Coordinates of C-alpha atoms and ligand atoms in Angstrom, one line a residue:
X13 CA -35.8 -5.4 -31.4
X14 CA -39.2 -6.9 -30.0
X15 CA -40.4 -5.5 -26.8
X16 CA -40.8 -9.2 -25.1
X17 CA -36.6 -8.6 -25.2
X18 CA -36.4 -5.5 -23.4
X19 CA -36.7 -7.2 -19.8
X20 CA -34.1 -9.5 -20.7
X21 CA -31.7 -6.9 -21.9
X22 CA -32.2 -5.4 -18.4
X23 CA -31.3 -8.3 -16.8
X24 CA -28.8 -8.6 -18.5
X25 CA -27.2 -5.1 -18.3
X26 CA -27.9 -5.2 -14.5
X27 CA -25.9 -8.5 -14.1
X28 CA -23.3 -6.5 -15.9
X29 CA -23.1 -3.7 -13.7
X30 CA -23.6 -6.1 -10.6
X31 CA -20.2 -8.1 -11.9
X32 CA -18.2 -4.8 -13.0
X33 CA -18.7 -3.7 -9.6
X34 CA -18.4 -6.4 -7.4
X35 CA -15.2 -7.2 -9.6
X36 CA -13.9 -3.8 -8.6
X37 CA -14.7 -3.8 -4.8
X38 CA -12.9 -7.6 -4.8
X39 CA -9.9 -6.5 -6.9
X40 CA -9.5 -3.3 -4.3
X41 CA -9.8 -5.1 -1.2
X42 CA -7.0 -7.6 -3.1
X43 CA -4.7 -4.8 -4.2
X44 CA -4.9 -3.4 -0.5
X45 CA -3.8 -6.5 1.2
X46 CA -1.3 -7.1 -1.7
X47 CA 0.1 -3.5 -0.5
X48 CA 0.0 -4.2 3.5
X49 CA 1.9 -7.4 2.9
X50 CA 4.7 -6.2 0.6
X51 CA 5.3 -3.4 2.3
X52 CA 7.4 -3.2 5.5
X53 CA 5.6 -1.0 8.3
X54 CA 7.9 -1.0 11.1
X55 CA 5.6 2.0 13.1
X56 CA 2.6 -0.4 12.7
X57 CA 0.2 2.2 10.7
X58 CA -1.0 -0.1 8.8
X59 CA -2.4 -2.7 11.6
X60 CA -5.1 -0.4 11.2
X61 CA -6.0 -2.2 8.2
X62 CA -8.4 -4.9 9.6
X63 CA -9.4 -7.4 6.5
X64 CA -11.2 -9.6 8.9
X65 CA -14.4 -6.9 9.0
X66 CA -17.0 -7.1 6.4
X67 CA -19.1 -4.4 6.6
X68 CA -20.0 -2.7 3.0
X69 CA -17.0 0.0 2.2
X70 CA -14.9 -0.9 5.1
X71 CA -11.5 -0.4 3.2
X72 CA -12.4 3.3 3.0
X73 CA -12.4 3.6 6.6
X74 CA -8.4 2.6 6.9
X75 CA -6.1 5.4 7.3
X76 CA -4.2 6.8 4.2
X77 CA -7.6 5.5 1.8
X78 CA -10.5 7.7 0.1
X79 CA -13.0 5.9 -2.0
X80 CA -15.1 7.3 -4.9
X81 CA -18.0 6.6 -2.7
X82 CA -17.7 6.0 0.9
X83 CA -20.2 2.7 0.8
X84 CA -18.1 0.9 -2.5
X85 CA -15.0 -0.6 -1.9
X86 CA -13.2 1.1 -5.0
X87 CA -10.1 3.3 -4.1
X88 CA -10.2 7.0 -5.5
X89 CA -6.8 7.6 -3.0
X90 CA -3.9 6.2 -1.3
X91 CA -2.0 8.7 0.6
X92 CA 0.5 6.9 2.9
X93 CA 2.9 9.8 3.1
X94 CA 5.8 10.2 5.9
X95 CA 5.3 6.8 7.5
X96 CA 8.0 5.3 7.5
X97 CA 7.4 2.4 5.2
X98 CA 10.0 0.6 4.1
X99 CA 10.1 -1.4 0.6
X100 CA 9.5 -1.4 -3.1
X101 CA 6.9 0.1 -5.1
X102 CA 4.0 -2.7 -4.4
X103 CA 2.8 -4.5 -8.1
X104 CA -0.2 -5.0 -6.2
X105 CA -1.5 -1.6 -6.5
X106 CA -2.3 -2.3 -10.3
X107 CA -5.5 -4.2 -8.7
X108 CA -6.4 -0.6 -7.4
X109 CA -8.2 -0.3 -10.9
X110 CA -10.0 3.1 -10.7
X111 CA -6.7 4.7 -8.4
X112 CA -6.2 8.6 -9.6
X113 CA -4.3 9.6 -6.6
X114 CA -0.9 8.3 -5.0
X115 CA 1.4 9.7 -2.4
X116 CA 3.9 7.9 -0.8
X117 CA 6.4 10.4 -0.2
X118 CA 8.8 10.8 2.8
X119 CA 9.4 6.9 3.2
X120 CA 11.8 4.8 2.6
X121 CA 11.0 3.0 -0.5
X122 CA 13.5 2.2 -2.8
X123 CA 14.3 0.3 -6.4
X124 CA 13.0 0.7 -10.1
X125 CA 9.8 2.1 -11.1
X126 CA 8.2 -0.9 -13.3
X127 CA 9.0 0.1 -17.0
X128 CA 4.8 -1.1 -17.7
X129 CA 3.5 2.1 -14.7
X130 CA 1.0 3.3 -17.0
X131 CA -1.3 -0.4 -17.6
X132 CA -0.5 -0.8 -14.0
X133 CA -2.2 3.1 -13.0
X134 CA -3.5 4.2 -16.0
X135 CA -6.1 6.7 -14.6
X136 CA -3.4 8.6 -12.0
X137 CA -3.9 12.1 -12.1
X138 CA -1.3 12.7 -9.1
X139 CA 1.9 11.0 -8.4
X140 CA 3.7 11.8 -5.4
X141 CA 6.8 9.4 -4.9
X142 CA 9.0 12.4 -3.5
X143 CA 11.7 12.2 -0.8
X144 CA 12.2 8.6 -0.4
X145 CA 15.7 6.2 -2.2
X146 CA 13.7 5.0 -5.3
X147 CA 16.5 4.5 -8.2
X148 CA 17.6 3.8 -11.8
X149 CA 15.9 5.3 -15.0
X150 CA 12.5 7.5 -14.9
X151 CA 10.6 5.3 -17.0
X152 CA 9.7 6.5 -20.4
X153 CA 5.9 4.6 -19.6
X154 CA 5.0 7.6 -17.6
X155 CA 4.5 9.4 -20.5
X156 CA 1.2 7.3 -21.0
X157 CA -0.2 8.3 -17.9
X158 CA -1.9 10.6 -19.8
X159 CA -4.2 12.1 -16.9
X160 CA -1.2 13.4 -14.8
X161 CA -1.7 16.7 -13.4
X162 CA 1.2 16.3 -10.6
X163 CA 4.6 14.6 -11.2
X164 CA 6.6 14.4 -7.9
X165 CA 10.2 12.6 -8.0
X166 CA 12.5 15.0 -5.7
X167 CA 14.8 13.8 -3.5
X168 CA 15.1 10.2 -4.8
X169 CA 18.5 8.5 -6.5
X170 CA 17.0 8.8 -10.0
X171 CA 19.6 8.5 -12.8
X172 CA 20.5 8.9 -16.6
X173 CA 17.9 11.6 -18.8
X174 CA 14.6 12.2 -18.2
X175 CA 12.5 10.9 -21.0
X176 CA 11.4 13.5 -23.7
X177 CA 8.3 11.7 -23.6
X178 CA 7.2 13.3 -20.4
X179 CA 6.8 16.7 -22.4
X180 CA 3.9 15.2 -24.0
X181 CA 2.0 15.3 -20.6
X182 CA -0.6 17.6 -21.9
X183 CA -2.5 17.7 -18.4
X184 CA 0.9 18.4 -16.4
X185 CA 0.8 21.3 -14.1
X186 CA 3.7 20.5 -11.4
X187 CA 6.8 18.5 -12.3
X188 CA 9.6 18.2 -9.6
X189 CA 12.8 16.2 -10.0
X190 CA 14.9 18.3 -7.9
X191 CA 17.9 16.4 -5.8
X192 CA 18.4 13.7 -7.7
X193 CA 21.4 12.1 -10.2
X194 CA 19.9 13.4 -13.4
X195 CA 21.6 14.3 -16.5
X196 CA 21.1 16.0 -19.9
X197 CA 18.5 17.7 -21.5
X198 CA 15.3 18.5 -19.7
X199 CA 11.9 17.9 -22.1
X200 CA 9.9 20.6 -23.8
X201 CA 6.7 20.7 -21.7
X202 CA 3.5 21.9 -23.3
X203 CA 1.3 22.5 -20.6
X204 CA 4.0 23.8 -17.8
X205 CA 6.5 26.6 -17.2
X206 CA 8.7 24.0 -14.7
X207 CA 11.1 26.2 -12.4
X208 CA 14.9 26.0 -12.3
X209 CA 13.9 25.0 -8.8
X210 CA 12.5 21.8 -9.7
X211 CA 15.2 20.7 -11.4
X212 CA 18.1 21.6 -8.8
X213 CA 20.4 19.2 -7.2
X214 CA 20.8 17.0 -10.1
X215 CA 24.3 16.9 -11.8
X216 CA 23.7 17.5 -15.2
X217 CA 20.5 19.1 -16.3
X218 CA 20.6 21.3 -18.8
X219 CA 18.5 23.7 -21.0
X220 CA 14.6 24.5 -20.6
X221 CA 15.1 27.5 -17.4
X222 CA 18.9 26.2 -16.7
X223 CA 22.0 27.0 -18.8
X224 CA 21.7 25.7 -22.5
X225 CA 23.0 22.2 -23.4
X226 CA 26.6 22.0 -25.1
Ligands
LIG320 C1 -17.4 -11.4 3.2 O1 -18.6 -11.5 2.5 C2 -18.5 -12.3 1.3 C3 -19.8 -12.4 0.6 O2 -20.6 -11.3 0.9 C4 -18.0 -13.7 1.7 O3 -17.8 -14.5 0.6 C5 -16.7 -13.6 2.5 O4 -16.2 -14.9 2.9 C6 -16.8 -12.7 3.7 N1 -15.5 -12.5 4.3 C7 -15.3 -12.4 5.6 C8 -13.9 -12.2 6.1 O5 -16.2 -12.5 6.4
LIG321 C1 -1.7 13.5 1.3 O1 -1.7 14.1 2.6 C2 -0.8 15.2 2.7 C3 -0.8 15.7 4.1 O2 -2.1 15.5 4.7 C4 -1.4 16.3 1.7 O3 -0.5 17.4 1.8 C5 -1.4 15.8 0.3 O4 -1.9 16.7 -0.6 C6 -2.2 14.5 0.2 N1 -2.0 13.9 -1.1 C7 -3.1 13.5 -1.8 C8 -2.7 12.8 -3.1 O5 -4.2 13.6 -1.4
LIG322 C1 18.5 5.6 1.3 O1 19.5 4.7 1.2 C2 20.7 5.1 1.9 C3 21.8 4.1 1.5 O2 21.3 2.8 1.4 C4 20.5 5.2 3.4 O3 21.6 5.6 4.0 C5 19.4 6.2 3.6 O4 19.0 6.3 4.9 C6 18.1 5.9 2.8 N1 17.2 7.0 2.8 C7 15.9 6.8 3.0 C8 15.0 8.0 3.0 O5 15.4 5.7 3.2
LIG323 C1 4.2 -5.3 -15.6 O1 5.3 -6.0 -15.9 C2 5.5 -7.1 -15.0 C3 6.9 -7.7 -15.3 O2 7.5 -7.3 -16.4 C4 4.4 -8.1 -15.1 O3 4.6 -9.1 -14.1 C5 3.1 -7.4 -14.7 O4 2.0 -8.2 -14.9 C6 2.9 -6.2 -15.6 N1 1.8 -5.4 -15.1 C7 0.8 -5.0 -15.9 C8 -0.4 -4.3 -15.2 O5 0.8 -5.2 -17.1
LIG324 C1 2.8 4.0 -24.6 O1 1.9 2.9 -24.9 C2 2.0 2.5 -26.2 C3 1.0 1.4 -26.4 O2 1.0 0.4 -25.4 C4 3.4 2.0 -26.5 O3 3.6 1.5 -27.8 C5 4.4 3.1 -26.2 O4 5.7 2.6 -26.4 C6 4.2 3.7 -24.9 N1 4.9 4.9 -24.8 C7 6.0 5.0 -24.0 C8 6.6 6.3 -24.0 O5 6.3 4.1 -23.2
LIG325 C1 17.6 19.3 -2.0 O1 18.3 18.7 -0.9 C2 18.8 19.7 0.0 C3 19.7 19.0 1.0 O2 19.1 17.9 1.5 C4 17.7 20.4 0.7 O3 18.1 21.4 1.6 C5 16.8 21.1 -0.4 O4 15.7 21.7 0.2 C6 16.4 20.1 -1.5 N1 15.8 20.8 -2.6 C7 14.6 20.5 -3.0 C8 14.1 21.4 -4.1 O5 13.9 19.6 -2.6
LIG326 C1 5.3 29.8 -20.0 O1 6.0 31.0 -20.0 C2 5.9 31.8 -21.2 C3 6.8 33.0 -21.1 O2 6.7 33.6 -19.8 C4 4.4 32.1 -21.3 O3 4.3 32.8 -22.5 C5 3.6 30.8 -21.4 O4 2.2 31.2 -21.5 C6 3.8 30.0 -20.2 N1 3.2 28.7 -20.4 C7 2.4 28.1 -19.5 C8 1.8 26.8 -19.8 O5 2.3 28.6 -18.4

């Protein structure tokens, strides 16, 4: 490499940065009006949420968000929890590309979790979906959220097993699944002792710290 290159290397490496990062603040501000409009607020938290500004970082002003940095419209944080929102888990929130945090807990959303949860939030390191009506199978795909440290489900309408995949969490230190229609065998976890407790209120759970399975 000749020096006379060097500048344009820089160039090019800042124009790089420049797009990853204007790509990511653009993509946020998407995923967050993709939420806000799939989601049914009957309370009206979320008027709060005023798209129309345009000052640098806004987003991370609204209530329930926390940015990596307070001046870069890239979402470290949603935490809309006991607001009475009403509606599915938003697809949108895959434009949320750098999200490690989610609690929605103590609404009332409700349906499947998307069987592809880990390319949609692949860096979450806490999911909290507790007390709310979502349903159907725990999909297997969590197990590739590989950064989970926190795994709340509780008080939902989950059915059927809980994927032996899950055990392969190796970051997992809280796992709750309490109150819902679970059956079966509960996984071997490697990196968490989960309580009897967490596992209550389901109909047929079995072995791990509750009666073996027959
Ligand atoms: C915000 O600023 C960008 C460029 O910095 C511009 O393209 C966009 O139209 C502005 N949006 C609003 C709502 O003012
Ligand atoms: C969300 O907020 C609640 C109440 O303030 C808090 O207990 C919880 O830890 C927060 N969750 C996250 C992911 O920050
Ligand atoms: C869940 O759904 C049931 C039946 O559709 C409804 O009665 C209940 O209020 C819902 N619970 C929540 C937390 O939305
Ligand atoms: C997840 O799957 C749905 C439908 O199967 C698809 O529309 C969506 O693009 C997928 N999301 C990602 C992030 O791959
Ligand atoms: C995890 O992702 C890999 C690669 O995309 C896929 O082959 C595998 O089925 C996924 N694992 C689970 C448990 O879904
Ligand atoms: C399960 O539901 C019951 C009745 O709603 C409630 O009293 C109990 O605290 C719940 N258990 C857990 C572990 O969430
Ligand atoms: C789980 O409990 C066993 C027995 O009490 C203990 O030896 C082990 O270190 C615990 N594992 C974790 C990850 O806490």
């Amino acid at each position: 490499m000749t020096t006379t290159n060097k500048p344009m290397i820089i160039t090019c490496l800042l124009m790089l940065i420049h797009l990853t990062f204007s790509d990511g603040a653009d993509t946020d501000v998407a995923c967050l009006k993709a939420f806000k409009t799939s989601i049914q607020d009957p309370k009206n938290y979320l008027s709060s949420w005023d798209f129309n500004t345009n000052t640098t970082g806004y987003i991370c002003r609204f209530i329930g968000i926390q940015c990596w940095h307070p001046d870069e419209n890239r979402v470290l944080n949603i935490n809309l929890s006991d607001l009475g929102l009403v509606g599915m888990l938003p697809v949108g929130l895959a434009k949320c590309t750098s999200l490690t945090g989610l609690d929605l807990s103590g609404n009332r959303l409700f349906g499947h979790l998307p069987s592809n949860i880990s390319k949609m939030l692949p860096f979450l390191t806490n999911l909290d979906l507790s007390s709310n009506n979502f349903s159907g199978q725990i999909p297997r795909d969590l197990a590739n959220c590989s950064f989970l440290n926190i795994l709340k489900l509780d008080n939902n309408r989950f059915s059927g097993r809980i994927p032996v995949e899950l055990g392969r969490l190796s970051r997992l230190k809280e796992f709750n699944v309490a109150n819902n229609s679970l059956y079966g065998q509960v996984p071997v976890f490697k990196s968490v002792n989960v309580s009897a407790e967490s596992y209550a209120g389901n109909p047929g759970l079995c072995g791990g710290p509750l009666p073996r399975c027959r």
